[in-house]
């Protein structure tokens, strides 16, 4: 399947003049939490209500303070007073909400305009007939209800995705709101809910990646709401990221009768294109223009990128280059302490950009569609996205399924121009073939040319799906790509280095989870990072280039610690590779090493897990993560030898005795050439605090919603962070700003506290602007340490009568740090499969063919005594077989004593390993045309992984906790391999 693409938004450049205006409708809202009878009326007295700038969740104080299931719910009213400029008289006025949680009823000047109930997606209304003309005041009021169990009015059904485990409940209007003022003849908005319209659709086809060409098409749905027929010309202008005009092209003239709607289109071949790519957020402005009598009447600007995708033969291709997916299954809320999801666009770029910095190429948003700001942010930072509609954990029927298809329809229409969206996810768990076909039909109807695969979790044997893959386990396919929707669930606080560092947390210590051990969810940084590497190894081992049936990667859950379902000691999930303030854990740097490439690692990297500030007498294993072929460790210049390699990237140095100084790791390639290194130094005693501020690239905006992220560190006399410091820091804030604080282990997780400790020598806090511009000062003090101060200046954001023209995120540029898609191959084949032509078996011979049918839901099992537990394959030709890959029945819990014979000669004898997918038997190459696998004794079954579901029950794939012996051999899939020519000598 070959595909392509496009995205919406704003950018700088010579935009054609237009009678159309898009206002930022976020300023100057009044909010009251609770029921307020009559609050829809214009004359209602709201003077004592809280004044806020949207986006703003009324229960934001709960974020990370409370368990997700305890987040505050109920009724909240939002009111907005505004006046339209005289220039907008006689025009259509449309309001766009990016989302309300859960239910929103919208009133204008006391009249109910409409309501929206799904709590996820954008919607809009035509409010023209309800408005008073300039200069009269208008009042828009929204009654919101974020009850977890809110039921749809017409059906009485709850929404599956309003779930107390997954979808953090930030109530009210936690996303942006816009006001569009348009001529009666205009291009519609992509808001199917409320307006029933589909807007602009920009896409590219017929790519030539080598010559940087593609055919670009821009379609626009146009409506004539004038009283007479209107004739217009349709023109498209494409502008590059530097604001230079690339090309202008036009469609034919069109006449619309009163009330008539048509979709118009224009196409042109473009050359010299910069293709959007991983870490290369190159975006174009596409202006679609309606001209009347040769003059622009209506102009829509779509910020988009062009890229080519392919999904087939078991792999994903981006711009003709094979890519193994690696990234994060991130909660869609993507939240921050005491703020929730409602952060400024630059902070979304910072957070999502960190995923790319960790060498992630994909974010799989979990359970519900993300808000537009995060989607556009991923466009800018160059991060591929898997976009769900709405789901909890299973397929549903009836009205609940209809709710899901309606949400998917709306999400596709709203986000089909965003180049970073490459997967549409139809379910967080498997859905039926019939339901998959329904979802595919929606994609084909509303986004036939966007270059996006549609599939679902699992879907291992449903061919209508264009991708699939389980959670936790390794799947392979020669057909549609298989990538894991979630893996590596372990949790651990950033505060816990290891048991030798303050606060001396022994790995695994913590409370039970539903009466079962939760050791895996109370890790320290050492073992958490190591587990990240070990879990990725299984995916890497089956990567593209290792055969015809391959694995297309997986996403680690989660990127940042999140206020959602957890199993560890705290009341939030700590599986992140960064904490809730986006401070990196060791797993972040481990991923930089193991993910640095499209398939094979490309840039040499080495990282030493941990720090080097201990006390005399400490002796510990040092673990290094490196993509080098071997690693040497030096302490104060003296070699401690080479590490023991495991899981390809882990190098262990046993019993290293601490000495103050420099610990340095050096990675070498296969030719013994030094290619990378890393070091830790012992820092001196803590002497001072240090503050570092992070803000919007253009500075802090006094709009009532912008945030500054301020980092505080404990440093030594040389300014180096002291990695074991846990000092309590006291903050004093002055100037036009609001304290939002940070997070740390302790009472209420220190949410909104003015004093909180550093952890590992560092922490961060958030400060929010008011609508008053000025100087903001932050002072940090701690006992025995030199005080630190930081000064920020916020600049005014012009707004008049409740309307602003500066749009959120419009001034943020795309990141081009990784550069365009490389033209070189992303891997060199390491082995080649030898096809199986026929099979026989000692028992159940009629099922034996299921072991090479490329379907992991079918299997063969032997019956009877051990002597009957064999299977024999005829190969397509005599070949020098050196590897046999097997997915065995109960792969996670069973070990099989086997031997492998090639043309009757024993090539391998041993016991298979329990794993998360495939076991590979490796042996000296032996030439033959028959391959026989025999069970040589009873298999043993005992769970090797403590994988616990949210119910507290173990995943049924475990096979039980007690050792079990049985004389049967069970095989799901078998592959025979010979080495690539360049590997034969190795």
PDB file of N, CA and C in Angstrom, residues 799-839:
ATOM      1  N   UNK A 799      -5.387  42.550  22.953  1.00  0.00           N
ATOM      2  CA  UNK A 799      -6.730  41.999  22.789  1.00  0.00           C
ATOM      3  C   UNK A 799      -7.720  43.126  23.046  1.00  0.00           C
ATOM      4  N   UNK A 800      -8.814  43.061  22.309  1.00  0.00           N
ATOM      5  CA  UNK A 800      -9.802  44.124  22.416  1.00  0.00           C
ATOM      6  C   UNK A 800     -11.184  43.524  22.411  1.00  0.00           C
ATOM      7  N   UNK A 801     -11.963  43.888  23.404  1.00  0.00           N
ATOM      8  CA  UNK A 801     -13.355  43.427  23.498  1.00  0.00           C
ATOM      9  C   UNK A 801     -13.456  41.902  23.488  1.00  0.00           C
ATOM     10  N   UNK A 802     -12.468  41.235  24.120  1.00  0.00           N
ATOM     11  CA  UNK A 802     -12.503  39.789  24.232  1.00  0.00           C
ATOM     12  C   UNK A 802     -11.941  39.052  23.034  1.00  0.00           C
ATOM     13  N   UNK A 803     -11.417  39.779  22.040  1.00  0.00           N
ATOM     14  CA  UNK A 803     -10.890  39.168  20.824  1.00  0.00           C
ATOM     15  C   UNK A 803      -9.409  39.505  20.665  1.00  0.00           C
ATOM     16  N   UNK A 804      -8.613  38.511  20.293  1.00  0.00           N
ATOM     17  CA  UNK A 804      -7.202  38.721  20.001  1.00  0.00           C
ATOM     18  C   UNK A 804      -6.903  38.133  18.633  1.00  0.00           C
ATOM     19  N   UNK A 805      -5.929  38.707  17.942  1.00  0.00           N
ATOM     20  CA  UNK A 805      -5.581  38.211  16.616  1.00  0.00           C
ATOM     21  C   UNK A 805      -4.312  37.365  16.628  1.00  0.00           C
ATOM     22  N   UNK A 806      -3.590  37.360  17.722  1.00  0.00           N
ATOM     23  CA  UNK A 806      -2.402  36.514  17.842  1.00  0.00           C
ATOM     24  C   UNK A 806      -2.861  35.105  18.207  1.00  0.00           C
ATOM     25  N   UNK A 807      -2.635  34.143  17.308  1.00  0.00           N
ATOM     26  CA  UNK A 807      -3.156  32.794  17.472  1.00  0.00           C
ATOM     27  C   UNK A 807      -2.144  31.876  18.153  1.00  0.00           C
ATOM     28  N   UNK A 808      -2.605  31.017  19.060  1.00  0.00           N
ATOM     29  CA  UNK A 808      -1.694  30.103  19.763  1.00  0.00           C
ATOM     30  C   UNK A 808      -0.897  29.233  18.784  1.00  0.00           C
ATOM     31  N   UNK A 809       0.423  29.237  18.932  1.00  0.00           N
ATOM     32  CA  UNK A 809       1.281  28.380  18.123  1.00  0.00           C
ATOM     33  C   UNK A 809       1.597  28.907  16.745  1.00  0.00           C
ATOM     34  N   UNK A 810       0.984  30.022  16.348  1.00  0.00           N
ATOM     35  CA  UNK A 810       1.168  30.506  14.984  1.00  0.00           C
ATOM     36  C   UNK A 810       2.591  30.968  14.711  1.00  0.00           C
ATOM     37  N   UNK A 811       3.305  31.366  15.755  1.00  0.00           N
ATOM     38  CA  UNK A 811       4.647  31.924  15.558  1.00  0.00           C
ATOM     39  C   UNK A 811       5.755  30.910  15.836  1.00  0.00           C
ATOM     40  N   UNK A 812       5.409  29.629  15.927  1.00  0.00           N
ATOM     41  CA  UNK A 812       6.408  28.604  16.224  1.00  0.00           C
ATOM     42  C   UNK A 812       6.863  27.929  14.939  1.00  0.00           C
ATOM     43  N   UNK A 813       8.163  27.856  14.749  1.00  0.00           N
ATOM     44  CA  UNK A 813       8.734  27.282  13.534  1.00  0.00           C
ATOM     45  C   UNK A 813       8.935  25.790  13.682  1.00  0.00           C
ATOM     46  N   UNK A 814       9.006  25.100  12.563  1.00  0.00           N
ATOM     47  CA  UNK A 814       9.309  23.683  12.577  1.00  0.00           C
ATOM     48  C   UNK A 814      10.772  23.438  12.895  1.00  0.00           C
ATOM     49  N   UNK A 815      11.040  22.328  13.568  1.00  0.00           N
ATOM     50  CA  UNK A 815      12.412  21.947  13.888  1.00  0.00           C
ATOM     51  C   UNK A 815      12.978  21.117  12.744  1.00  0.00           C
ATOM     52  N   UNK A 816      14.177  21.481  12.287  1.00  0.00           N
ATOM     53  CA  UNK A 816      14.811  20.797  11.152  1.00  0.00           C
ATOM     54  C   UNK A 816      16.114  20.118  11.576  1.00  0.00           C
ATOM     55  N   UNK A 817      16.246  19.815  12.872  1.00  0.00           N
ATOM     56  CA  UNK A 817      17.532  19.383  13.421  1.00  0.00           C
ATOM     57  C   UNK A 817      18.054  18.090  12.825  1.00  0.00           C
ATOM     58  N   UNK A 818      17.203  17.111  12.572  1.00  0.00           N
ATOM     59  CA  UNK A 818      17.687  15.826  12.062  1.00  0.00           C
ATOM     60  C   UNK A 818      17.986  15.858  10.572  1.00  0.00           C
ATOM     61  N   UNK A 819      17.497  16.873   9.862  1.00  0.00           N
ATOM     62  CA  UNK A 819      17.730  16.953   8.439  1.00  0.00           C
ATOM     63  C   UNK A 819      16.774  16.079   7.650  1.00  0.00           C
ATOM     64  N   UNK A 820      16.805  16.199   6.315  1.00  0.00           N
ATOM     65  CA  UNK A 820      15.884  15.430   5.465  1.00  0.00           C
ATOM     66  C   UNK A 820      16.117  13.928   5.586  1.00  0.00           C
ATOM     67  N   UNK A 821      15.166  13.159   5.084  1.00  0.00           N
ATOM     68  CA  UNK A 821      15.293  11.705   5.070  1.00  0.00           C
ATOM     69  C   UNK A 821      16.560  11.301   4.322  1.00  0.00           C
ATOM     70  N   UNK A 822      17.438  10.526   4.932  1.00  0.00           N
ATOM     71  CA  UNK A 822      18.649  10.090   4.216  1.00  0.00           C
ATOM     72  C   UNK A 822      18.294   9.248   2.994  1.00  0.00           C
ATOM     73  N   UNK A 823      19.145   9.331   1.974  1.00  0.00           N
ATOM     74  CA  UNK A 823      18.890   8.572   0.744  1.00  0.00           C
ATOM     75  C   UNK A 823      19.499   7.181   0.803  1.00  0.00           C
ATOM     76  N   UNK A 824      20.334   6.921   1.807  1.00  0.00           N
ATOM     77  CA  UNK A 824      20.971   5.616   1.932  1.00  0.00           C
ATOM     78  C   UNK A 824      20.013   4.609   2.556  1.00  0.00           C
ATOM     79  N   UNK A 825      20.231   3.304   2.348  1.00  0.00           N
ATOM     80  CA  UNK A 825      19.386   2.306   3.009  1.00  0.00           C
ATOM     81  C   UNK A 825      19.516   2.395   4.522  1.00  0.00           C
ATOM     82  N   UNK A 826      18.455   2.014   5.227  1.00  0.00           N
ATOM     83  CA  UNK A 826      18.464   2.103   6.686  1.00  0.00           C
ATOM     84  C   UNK A 826      18.981   0.833   7.347  1.00  0.00           C
ATOM     85  N   UNK A 827      19.291  -0.194   6.549  1.00  0.00           N
ATOM     86  CA  UNK A 827      19.824  -1.433   7.122  1.00  0.00           C
ATOM     87  C   UNK A 827      20.550  -2.218   6.044  1.00  0.00           C
ATOM     88  N   UNK A 828      21.382  -3.125   6.492  1.00  0.00           N
ATOM     89  CA  UNK A 828      22.002  -4.126   5.627  1.00  0.00           C
ATOM     90  C   UNK A 828      21.481  -5.484   6.072  1.00  0.00           C
ATOM     91  N   UNK A 829      20.949  -6.256   5.159  1.00  0.00           N
ATOM     92  CA  UNK A 829      20.374  -7.549   5.518  1.00  0.00           C
ATOM     93  C   UNK A 829      21.423  -8.434   6.176  1.00  0.00           C
ATOM     94  N   UNK A 830      21.077  -8.990   7.330  1.00  0.00           N
ATOM     95  CA  UNK A 830      22.015  -9.831   8.081  1.00  0.00           C
ATOM     96  C   UNK A 830      21.769 -11.315   7.859  1.00  0.00           C
ATOM     97  N   UNK A 831      20.584 -11.669   7.380  1.00  0.00           N
ATOM     98  CA  UNK A 831      20.263 -13.065   7.119  1.00  0.00           C
ATOM     99  C   UNK A 831      19.113 -13.122   6.113  1.00  0.00           C
ATOM    100  N   UNK A 832      18.969 -14.280   5.465  1.00  0.00           N
ATOM    101  CA  UNK A 832      17.933 -14.429   4.461  1.00  0.00           C
ATOM    102  C   UNK A 832      17.126 -15.686   4.743  1.00  0.00           C
ATOM    103  N   UNK A 833      15.818 -15.607   4.610  1.00  0.00           N
ATOM    104  CA  UNK A 833      14.986 -16.784   4.878  1.00  0.00           C
ATOM    105  C   UNK A 833      15.063 -17.782   3.728  1.00  0.00           C
ATOM    106  N   UNK A 834      14.941 -19.036   4.085  1.00  0.00           N
ATOM    107  CA  UNK A 834      14.829 -20.099   3.103  1.00  0.00           C
ATOM    108  C   UNK A 834      13.398 -20.625   3.200  1.00  0.00           C
ATOM    109  N   UNK A 835      12.666 -20.556   2.115  1.00  0.00           N
ATOM    110  CA  UNK A 835      11.240 -20.869   2.151  1.00  0.00           C
ATOM    111  C   UNK A 835      11.000 -22.344   2.429  1.00  0.00           C
ATOM    112  N   UNK A 836       9.926 -22.611   3.154  1.00  0.00           N
ATOM    113  CA  UNK A 836       9.472 -23.978   3.426  1.00  0.00           C
ATOM    114  C   UNK A 836       8.408 -24.336   2.383  1.00  0.00           C
ATOM    115  N   UNK A 837       8.548 -25.513   1.777  1.00  0.00           N
ATOM    116  CA  UNK A 837       7.595 -25.921   0.734  1.00  0.00           C
ATOM    117  C   UNK A 837       6.596 -26.962   1.212  1.00  0.00           C
ATOM    118  N   UNK A 838       6.987 -27.783   2.193  1.00  0.00           N
ATOM    119  CA  UNK A 838       6.060 -28.799   2.704  1.00  0.00           C
ATOM    120  C   UNK A 838       6.477 -29.199   4.106  1.00  0.00           C
ATOM    121  N   UNK A 839       5.583 -29.924   4.803  1.00  0.00           N
ATOM    122  CA  UNK A 839       5.849 -30.273   6.194  1.00  0.00           C
ATOM    123  C   UNK A 839       5.165 -31.590   6.534  1.00  0.00           C
TER     124      UNK A 839
END
